[in-house]
Coordinates of C-alpha atoms in Angstrom, one line a residue:
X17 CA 21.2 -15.0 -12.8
X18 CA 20.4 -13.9 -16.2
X19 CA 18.5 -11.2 -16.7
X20 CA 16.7 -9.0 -19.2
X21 CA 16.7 -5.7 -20.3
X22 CA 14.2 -3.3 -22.4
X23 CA 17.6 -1.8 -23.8
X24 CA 20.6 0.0 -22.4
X25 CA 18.6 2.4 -21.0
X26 CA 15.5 0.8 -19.5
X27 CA 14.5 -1.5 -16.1
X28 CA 16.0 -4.7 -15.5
X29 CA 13.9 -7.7 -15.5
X30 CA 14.5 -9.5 -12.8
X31 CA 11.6 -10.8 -10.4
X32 CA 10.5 -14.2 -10.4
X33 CA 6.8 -15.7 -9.6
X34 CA 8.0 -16.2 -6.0
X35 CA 9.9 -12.3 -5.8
X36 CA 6.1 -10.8 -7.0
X37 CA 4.0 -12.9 -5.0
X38 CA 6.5 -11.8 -1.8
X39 CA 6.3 -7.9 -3.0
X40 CA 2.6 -7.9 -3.1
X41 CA 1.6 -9.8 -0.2
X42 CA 4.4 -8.3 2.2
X43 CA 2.9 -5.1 1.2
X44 CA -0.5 -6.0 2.1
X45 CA 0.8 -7.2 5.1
X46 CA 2.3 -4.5 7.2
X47 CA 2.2 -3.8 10.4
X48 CA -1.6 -2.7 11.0
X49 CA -2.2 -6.7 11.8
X50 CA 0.1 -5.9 15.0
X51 CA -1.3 -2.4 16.3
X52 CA -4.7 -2.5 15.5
X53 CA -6.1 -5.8 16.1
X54 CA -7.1 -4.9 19.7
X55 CA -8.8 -1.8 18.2
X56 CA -10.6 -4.1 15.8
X57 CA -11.5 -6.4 17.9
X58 CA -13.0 -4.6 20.7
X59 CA -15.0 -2.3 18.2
X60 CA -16.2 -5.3 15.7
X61 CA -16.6 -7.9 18.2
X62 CA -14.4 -11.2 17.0
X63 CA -16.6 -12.5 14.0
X64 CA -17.3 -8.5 13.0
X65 CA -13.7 -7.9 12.6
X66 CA -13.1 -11.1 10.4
X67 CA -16.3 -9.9 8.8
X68 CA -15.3 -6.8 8.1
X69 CA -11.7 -7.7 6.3
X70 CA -13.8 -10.1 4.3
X71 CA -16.1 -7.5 2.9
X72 CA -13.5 -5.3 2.4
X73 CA -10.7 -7.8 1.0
X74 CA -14.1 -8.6 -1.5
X75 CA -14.4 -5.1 -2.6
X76 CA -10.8 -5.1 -2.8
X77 CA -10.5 -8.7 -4.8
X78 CA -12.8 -7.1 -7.7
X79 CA -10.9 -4.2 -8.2
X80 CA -8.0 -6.2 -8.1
X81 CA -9.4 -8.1 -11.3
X82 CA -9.6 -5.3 -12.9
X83 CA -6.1 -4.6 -12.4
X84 CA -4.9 -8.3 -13.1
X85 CA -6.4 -7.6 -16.8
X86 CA -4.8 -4.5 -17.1
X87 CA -1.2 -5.1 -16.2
X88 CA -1.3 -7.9 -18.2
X89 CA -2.6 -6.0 -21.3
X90 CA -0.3 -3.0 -20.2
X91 CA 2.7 -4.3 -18.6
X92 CA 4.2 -0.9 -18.0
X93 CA 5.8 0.5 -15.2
X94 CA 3.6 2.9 -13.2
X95 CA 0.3 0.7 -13.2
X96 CA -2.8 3.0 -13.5
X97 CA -1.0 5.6 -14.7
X98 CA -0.7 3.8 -17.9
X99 CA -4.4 2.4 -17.8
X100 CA -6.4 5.9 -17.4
X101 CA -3.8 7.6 -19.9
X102 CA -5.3 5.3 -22.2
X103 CA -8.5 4.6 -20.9
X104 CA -9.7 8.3 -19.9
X105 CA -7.0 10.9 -21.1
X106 CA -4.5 13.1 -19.3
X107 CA -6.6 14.7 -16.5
X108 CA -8.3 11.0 -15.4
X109 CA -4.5 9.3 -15.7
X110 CA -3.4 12.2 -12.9
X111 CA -5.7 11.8 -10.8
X112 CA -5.1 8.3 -10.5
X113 CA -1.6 8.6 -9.8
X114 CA -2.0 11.8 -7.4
X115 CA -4.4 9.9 -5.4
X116 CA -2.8 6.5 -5.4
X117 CA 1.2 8.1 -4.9
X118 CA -0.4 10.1 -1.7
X119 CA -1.7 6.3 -0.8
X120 CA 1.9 5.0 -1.0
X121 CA 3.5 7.8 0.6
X122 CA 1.4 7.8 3.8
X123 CA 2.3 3.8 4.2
X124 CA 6.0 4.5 3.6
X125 CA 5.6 7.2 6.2
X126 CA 3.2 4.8 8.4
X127 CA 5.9 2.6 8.5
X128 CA 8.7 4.6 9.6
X129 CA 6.5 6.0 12.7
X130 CA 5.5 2.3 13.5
X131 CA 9.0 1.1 13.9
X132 CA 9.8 3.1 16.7
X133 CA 6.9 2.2 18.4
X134 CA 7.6 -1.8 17.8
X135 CA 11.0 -1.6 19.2
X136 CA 9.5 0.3 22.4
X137 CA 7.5 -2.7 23.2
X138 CA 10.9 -5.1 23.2
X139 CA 12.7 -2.3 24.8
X140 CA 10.4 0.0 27.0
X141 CA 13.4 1.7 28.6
X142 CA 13.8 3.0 24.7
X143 CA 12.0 6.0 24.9
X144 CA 14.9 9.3 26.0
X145 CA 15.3 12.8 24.8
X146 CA 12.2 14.1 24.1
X147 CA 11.9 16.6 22.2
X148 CA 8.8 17.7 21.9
X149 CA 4.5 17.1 21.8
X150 CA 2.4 16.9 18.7
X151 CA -1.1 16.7 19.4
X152 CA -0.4 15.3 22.9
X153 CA 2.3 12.7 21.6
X154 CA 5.7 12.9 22.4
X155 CA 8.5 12.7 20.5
X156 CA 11.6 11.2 21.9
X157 CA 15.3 11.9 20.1
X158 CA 15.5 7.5 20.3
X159 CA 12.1 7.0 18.4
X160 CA 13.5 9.4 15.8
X161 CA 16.8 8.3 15.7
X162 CA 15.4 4.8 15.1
X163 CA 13.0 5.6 12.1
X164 CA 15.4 7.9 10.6
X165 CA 18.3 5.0 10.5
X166 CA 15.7 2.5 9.2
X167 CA 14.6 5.4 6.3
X168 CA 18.3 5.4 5.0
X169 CA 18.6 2.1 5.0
X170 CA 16.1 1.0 3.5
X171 CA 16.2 3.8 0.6
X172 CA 20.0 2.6 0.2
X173 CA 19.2 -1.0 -0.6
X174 CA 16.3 0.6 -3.3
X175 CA 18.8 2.6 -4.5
X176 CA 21.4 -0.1 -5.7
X177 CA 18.8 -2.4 -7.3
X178 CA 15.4 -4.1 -7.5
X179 CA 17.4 -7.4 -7.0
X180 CA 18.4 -6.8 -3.4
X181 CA 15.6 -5.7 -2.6
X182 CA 13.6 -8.3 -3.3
X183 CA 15.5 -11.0 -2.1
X184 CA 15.2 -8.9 1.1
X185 CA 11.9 -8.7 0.9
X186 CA 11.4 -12.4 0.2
X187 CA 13.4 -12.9 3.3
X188 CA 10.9 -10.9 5.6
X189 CA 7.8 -12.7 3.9
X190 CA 9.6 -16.0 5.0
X191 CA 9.3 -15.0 8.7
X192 CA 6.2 -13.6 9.0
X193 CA 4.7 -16.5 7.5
X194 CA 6.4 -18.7 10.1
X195 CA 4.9 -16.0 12.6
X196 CA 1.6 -16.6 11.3
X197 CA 2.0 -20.5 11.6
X198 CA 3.0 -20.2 15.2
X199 CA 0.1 -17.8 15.8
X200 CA -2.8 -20.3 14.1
X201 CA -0.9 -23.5 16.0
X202 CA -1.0 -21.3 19.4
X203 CA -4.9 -20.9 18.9
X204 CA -5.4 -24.5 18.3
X205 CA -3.3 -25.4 21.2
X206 CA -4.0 -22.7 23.8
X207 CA -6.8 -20.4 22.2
X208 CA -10.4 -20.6 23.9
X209 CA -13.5 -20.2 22.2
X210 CA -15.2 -18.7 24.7
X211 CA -12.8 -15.7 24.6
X212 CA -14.5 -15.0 20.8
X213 CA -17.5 -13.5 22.4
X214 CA -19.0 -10.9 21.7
X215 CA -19.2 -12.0 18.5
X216 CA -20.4 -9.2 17.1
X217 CA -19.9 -5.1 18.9
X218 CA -21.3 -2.5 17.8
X219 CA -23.4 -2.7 15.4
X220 CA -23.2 -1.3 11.6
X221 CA -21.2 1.7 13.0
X222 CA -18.4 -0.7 14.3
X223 CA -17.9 -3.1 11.4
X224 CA -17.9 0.1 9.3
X225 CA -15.2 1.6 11.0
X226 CA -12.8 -1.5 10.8
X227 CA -13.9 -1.4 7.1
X228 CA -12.9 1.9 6.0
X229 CA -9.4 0.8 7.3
X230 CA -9.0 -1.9 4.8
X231 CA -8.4 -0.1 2.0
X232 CA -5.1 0.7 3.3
X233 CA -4.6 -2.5 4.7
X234 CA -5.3 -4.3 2.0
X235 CA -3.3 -2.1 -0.3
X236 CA -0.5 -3.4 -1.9
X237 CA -1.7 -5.5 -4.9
X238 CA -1.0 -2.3 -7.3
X239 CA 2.7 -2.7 -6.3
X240 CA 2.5 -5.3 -8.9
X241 CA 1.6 -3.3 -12.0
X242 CA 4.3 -0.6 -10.5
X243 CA 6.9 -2.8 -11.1
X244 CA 5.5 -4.9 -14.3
X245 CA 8.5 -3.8 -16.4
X246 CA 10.9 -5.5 -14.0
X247 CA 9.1 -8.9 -14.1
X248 CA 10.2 -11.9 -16.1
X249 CA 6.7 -13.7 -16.2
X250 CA 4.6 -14.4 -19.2
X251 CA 1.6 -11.2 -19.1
X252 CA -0.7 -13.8 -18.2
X253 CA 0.6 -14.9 -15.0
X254 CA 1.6 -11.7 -14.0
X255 CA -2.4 -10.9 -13.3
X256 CA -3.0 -14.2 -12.4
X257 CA -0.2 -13.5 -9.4
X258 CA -1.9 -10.8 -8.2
X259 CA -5.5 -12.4 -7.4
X260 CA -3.8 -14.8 -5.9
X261 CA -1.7 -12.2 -3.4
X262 CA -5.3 -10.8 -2.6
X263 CA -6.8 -14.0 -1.2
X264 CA -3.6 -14.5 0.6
X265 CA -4.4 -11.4 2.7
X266 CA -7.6 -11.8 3.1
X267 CA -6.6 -15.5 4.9
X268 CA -3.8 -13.6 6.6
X269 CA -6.0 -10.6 8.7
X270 CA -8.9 -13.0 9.4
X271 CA -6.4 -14.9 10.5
X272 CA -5.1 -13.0 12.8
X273 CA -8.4 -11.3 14.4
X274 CA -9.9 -15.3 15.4
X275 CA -6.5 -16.3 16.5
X276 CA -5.8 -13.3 18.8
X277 CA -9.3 -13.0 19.7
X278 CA -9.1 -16.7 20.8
X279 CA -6.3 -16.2 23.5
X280 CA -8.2 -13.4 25.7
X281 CA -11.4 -12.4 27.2
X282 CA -12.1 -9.4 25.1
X283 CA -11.5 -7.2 27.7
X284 CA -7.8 -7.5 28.6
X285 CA -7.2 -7.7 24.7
X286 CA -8.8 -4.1 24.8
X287 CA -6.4 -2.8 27.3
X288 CA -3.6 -3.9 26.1
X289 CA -1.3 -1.8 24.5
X290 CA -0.4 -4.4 22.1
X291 CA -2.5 -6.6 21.5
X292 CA -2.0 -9.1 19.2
X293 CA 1.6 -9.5 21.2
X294 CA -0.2 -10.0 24.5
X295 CA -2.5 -12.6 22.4
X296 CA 0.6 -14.4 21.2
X297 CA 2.3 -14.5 25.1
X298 CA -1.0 -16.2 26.1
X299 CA -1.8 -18.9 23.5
X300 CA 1.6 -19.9 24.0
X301 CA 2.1 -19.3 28.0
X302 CA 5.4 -17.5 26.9
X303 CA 6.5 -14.1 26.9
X304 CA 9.0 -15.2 24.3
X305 CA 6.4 -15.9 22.1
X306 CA 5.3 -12.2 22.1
X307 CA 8.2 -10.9 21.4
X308 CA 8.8 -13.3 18.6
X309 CA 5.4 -12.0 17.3
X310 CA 6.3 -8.2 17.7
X311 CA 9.7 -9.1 15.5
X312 CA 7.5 -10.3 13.0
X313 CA 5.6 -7.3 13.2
X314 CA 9.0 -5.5 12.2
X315 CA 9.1 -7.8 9.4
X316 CA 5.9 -6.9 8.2
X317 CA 7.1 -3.3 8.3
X318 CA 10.1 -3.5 6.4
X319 CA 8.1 -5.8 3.9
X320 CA 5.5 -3.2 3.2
X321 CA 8.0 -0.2 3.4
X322 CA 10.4 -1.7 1.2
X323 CA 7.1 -2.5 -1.3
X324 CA 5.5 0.6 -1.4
X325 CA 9.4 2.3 -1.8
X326 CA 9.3 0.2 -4.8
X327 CA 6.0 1.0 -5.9
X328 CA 5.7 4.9 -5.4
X329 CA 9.1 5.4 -7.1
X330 CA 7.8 3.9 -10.2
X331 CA 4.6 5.6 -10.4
X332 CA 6.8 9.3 -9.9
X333 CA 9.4 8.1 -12.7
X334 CA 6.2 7.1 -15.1
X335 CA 4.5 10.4 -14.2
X336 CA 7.9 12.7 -15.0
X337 CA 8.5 10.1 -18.2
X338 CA 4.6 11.3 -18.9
X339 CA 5.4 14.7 -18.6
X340 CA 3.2 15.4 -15.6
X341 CA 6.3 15.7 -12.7
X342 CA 9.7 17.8 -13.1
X343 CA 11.6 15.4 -15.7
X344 CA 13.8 14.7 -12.2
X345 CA 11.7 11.9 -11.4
X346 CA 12.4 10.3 -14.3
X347 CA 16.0 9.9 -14.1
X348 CA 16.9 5.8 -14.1
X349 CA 20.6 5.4 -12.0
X350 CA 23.1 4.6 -14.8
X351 CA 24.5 1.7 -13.0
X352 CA 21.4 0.2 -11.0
X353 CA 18.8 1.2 -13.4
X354 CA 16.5 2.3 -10.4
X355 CA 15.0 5.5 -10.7
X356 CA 17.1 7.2 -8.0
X357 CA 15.9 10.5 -8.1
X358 CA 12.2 9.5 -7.1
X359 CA 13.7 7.0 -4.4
X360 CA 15.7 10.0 -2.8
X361 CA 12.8 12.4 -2.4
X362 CA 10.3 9.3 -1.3
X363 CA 13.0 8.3 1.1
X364 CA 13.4 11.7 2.4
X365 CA 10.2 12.3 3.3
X366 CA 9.7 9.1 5.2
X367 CA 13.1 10.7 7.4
X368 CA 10.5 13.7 7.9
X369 CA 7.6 11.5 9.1
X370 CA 9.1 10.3 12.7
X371 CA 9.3 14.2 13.5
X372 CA 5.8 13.8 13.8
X373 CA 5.0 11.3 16.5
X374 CA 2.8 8.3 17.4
X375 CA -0.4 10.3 16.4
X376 CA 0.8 10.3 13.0
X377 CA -0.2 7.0 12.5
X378 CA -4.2 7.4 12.7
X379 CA -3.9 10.3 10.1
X380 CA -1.9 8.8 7.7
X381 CA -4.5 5.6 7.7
X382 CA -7.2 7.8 7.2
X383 CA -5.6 10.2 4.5
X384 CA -4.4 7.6 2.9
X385 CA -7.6 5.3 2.8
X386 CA -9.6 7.6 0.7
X387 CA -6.8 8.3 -1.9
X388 CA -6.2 4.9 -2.2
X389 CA -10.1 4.7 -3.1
X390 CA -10.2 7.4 -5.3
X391 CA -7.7 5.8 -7.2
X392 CA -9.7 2.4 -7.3
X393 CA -12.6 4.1 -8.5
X394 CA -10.6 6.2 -11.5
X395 CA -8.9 2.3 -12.2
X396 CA -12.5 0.6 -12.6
X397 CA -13.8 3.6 -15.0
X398 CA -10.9 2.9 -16.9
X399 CA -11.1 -0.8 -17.1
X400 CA -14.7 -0.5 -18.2
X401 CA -14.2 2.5 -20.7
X402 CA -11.3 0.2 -22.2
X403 CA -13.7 -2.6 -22.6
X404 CA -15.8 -0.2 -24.4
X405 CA -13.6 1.5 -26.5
X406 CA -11.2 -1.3 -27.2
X407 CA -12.4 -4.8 -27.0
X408 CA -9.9 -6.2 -29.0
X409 CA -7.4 -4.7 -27.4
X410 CA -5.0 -7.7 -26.3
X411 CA -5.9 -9.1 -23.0
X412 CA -3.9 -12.2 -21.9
X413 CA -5.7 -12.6 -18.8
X414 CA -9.3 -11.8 -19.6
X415 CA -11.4 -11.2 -16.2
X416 CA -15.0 -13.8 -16.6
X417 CA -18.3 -11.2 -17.1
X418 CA -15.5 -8.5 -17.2
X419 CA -17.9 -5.7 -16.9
X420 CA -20.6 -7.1 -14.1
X421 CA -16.5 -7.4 -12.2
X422 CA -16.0 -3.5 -13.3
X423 CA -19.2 -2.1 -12.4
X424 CA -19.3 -3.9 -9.0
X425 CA -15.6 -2.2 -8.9
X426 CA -17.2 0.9 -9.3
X427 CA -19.4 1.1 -7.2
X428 CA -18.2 -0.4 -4.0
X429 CA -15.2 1.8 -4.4
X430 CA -17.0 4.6 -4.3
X431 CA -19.8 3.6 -1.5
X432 CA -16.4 3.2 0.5
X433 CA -14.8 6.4 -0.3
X434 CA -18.1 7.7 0.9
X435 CA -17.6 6.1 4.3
X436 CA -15.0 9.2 4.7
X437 CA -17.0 11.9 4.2
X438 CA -17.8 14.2 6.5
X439 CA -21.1 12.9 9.0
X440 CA -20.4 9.6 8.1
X441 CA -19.4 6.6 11.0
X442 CA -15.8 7.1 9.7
X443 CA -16.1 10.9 8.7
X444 CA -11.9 11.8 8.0
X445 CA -11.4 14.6 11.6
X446 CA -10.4 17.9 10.9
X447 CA -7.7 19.5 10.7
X448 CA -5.0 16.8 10.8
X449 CA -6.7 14.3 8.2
X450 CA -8.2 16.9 6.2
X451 CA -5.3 19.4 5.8
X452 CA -3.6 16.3 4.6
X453 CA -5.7 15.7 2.1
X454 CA -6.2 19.0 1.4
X455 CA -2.6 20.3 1.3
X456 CA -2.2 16.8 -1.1
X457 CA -5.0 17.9 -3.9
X458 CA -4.4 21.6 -3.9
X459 CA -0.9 21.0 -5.4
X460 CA -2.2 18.6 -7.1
X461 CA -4.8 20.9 -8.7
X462 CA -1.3 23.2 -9.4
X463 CA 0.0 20.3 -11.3
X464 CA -3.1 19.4 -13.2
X465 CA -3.9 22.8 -14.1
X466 CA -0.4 22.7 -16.3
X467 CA -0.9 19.9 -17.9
X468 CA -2.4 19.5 -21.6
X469 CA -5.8 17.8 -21.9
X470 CA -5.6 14.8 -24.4
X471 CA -8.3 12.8 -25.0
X472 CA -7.6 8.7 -24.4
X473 CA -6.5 6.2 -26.7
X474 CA -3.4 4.1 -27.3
X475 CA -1.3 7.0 -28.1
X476 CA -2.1 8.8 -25.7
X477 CA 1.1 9.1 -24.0
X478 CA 2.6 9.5 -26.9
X479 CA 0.3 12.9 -27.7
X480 CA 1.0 14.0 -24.2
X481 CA 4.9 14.0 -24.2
X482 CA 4.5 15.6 -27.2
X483 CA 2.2 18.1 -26.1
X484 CA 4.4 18.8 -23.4
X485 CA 7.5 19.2 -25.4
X486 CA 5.9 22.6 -27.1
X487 CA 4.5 23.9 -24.2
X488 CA 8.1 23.4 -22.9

């Protein structure tokens, strides 16, 4: 395959319309759709729980806009990094990256904790050696074992190029969309619509709290603009890509709540440990079939690991190019023209996470969810302070009433990040969730409190790096 370079020293261009529309929506994808759809749909009701992803994959569909006309005005490799650097300064462009490379790093980590757990359900025998308890959880030597092999892996195939790991990726996508067939053809067959009701559980407090879990659901989009210097796509089609991979995920998750809700009285689907597996097994009178679900559920995994592996390490090498991180981070491999130092440290955290146990999951939603909408929010200032300050700026894809789109942006993002705030329906519990977050923005506040304040504009990376450079 031919492929382009920006030079002998800069990322390859590799990914196709098909490679970028597999990276985004395989991230979006994940493996939530299998573990939490029971939770969902017990605390939402059927129709709440649809209702819910469609209010949040809304919020999340404007703010995607405003990232469709940014990467393709900015096609730069570390997404909204690049877009508050220029649209709000220094301080605004860290904040955005902190929050949103916090938001990738709990999913990598998410992910590495959830395989384990998938594999148990094929293999229940799976869990020996334990080891020891973390807030109630144990942690058995297998589950570690597991998530640790699965960590080096997939940080190896990163490591020698984007190319295998997209086709890899495109791969995975294949499969769960076959998944996804056989679940929607199960319903139709075998799915009852009496098992829907309720319709609605509740109330406000339980479509809130499947809400404030969408944001990192739905995240995965902004792998796109991550990667936008490895694309071979014309700017225009690049954003145009991305709204699409948002209303792909939206049909996917309400997809999957009606379908699984469909198969049993609300109920069992409640005590089941699994339940959109169980949901499968019954539309389809199979066991089988559940089972072929839950290996789709690993595909989802490795989709939106590999993704968000991708996506993180870009953001930490456009950070270090910035000057904000240790120059380390922005070290491209000679050979594979990955940046290879930022892969190692993302991949050897996500070896730390299975350490940790099952509870690890529910914080890292939660801790990631709210950086994930800080970073939203910092993304739609920046869009609308660009249209202000620059509206001739070059925008091959132009969002329609561009700033009605950034202000309703705005604002939803941050009525959501307020969902996490302590006495709210979905208040972030203390001390895991917290001390995340907590631990996360004090260094952060380290970091910040280093770097030189330069104002915004088009050079402003260029002032910065230089900046840097005589502060040393």
């Amino acid at each position: 395959m031919k492929t382009e370079s920006d030079g002998n020293d800069g990322f390859v261009r590799v990914l196709g319309r098909a490679d970028v529309l597999a990276l985004a929506f395989g991230a979006m994808i994940g493996f939530g759709w299998v573990v939490l759809t029971g939770d969902f749909i017990s605390g939402a009701g059927s129709l709440g729980a649809a209702l819910a992803f469609v209010i949040g994959g809304t919020i999340v569909t404007l703010v995607g806009l405003t990232y469709a006309e940014l990467v393709a005005a900015m096609p730069r490799a570390g997404g909204e990094h690049h877009y508050a650097l220029r649209g709000l300064g220094s301080h605004g462009a860290f904040i955005a990256s902190w929050g949103i490379v916090l938001g990738y790093l709990t999913v990598v980590a998410f992910e590495a904790v959830a395989l384990p757990e998938t594999v148990s359900y094929l293999l229940p025998e799976l869990r020996a050696g334990h080891l020891w308890t973390v807030a109630g959880d144990d942690v058995h030597a297998s589950w570690v074992a597991i998530g640790v092999g699965a960590a080096v892996a997939i940080t190896a195939v990163n490591y020698v190029g984007i190319r295998p790991a997209s086709v890899f990726q495109t791969v995975a996508v294949l499969f769960l969309v076959a998944v996804g067939a056989a679940l929607l053809l199960g319903s139709a067959v075998g799915g009852s619509a009496g098992n829907l009701r309720p319709l609605f559980e509740g109330g406000a407090p339980g479509l809130i709290a499947v809400l404030v879990a969408t944001p990192f659901l739905f995240v995965g989009f902004d792998v796109i603009p991550q990667s936008a210097e490895e694309i071979r796509l014309p700017q225009r089609q690049v954003g145009a890509v991305l709204v699409v991979s948002v209303g792909c995920a939206i049909a996917w998750y309400v997809l999957v709540m009606l379908t699984v809700a469909s198969s049993l009285p609300a109920g069992e689907l409640a005590a089941s440990q699994l339940a959109s597996a169980d949901g499968m097994a019954a539309l389809w009178n199979s066991s089988a079939m559940g089972t072929v679900l839950v290996i789709g559920g690993i595909a989802g995994i490795v989709t939106s690991w590999n993704a968000f592996l991708i996506g993180a390490s870009r953001l930490l090498y456009a950070m270090a190019v910035s000057g904000m991180l240790p120059a380390w981070f922005a070290r491209l491999h000679p050979r594979f023209r990955t940046p290879s130092n930022a892969l190692l440290f993302i991949g050897g955290l996500s070896v730390l996470a299975p350490l940790f146990g099952d509870r690890m999951l529910t914080w890292l939603v939660n801790a990631g969810g709210i950086n994930i909408v800080v970073s939203y929010v910092v993304v739609a200032l920046s869009f609308l302070a660009l249209r202000r300050r620059e509206p001739e700026m070059a925008r091959p894809f132009r969002v329609p009433a561009g700033n009605a789109v950034g202000v309703l942006a705005l604002v939803l993002s941050l009525a959501l990040a307020a969902l996490y705030l302590p006495g709210m329906p979905a208040a972030l519990s203390w001390p895991y969730e917290w001390s995340i977050v907590g631990a996360w923005w004090l260094a952060g506040a380290l970091l910040m409190w280093r770097l030189p304040r330069v104002a915004p504009g088009p050079d402003a990376e260029v002032r910065l790096t230089a900046s840097v450079a005589r502060n040393g």
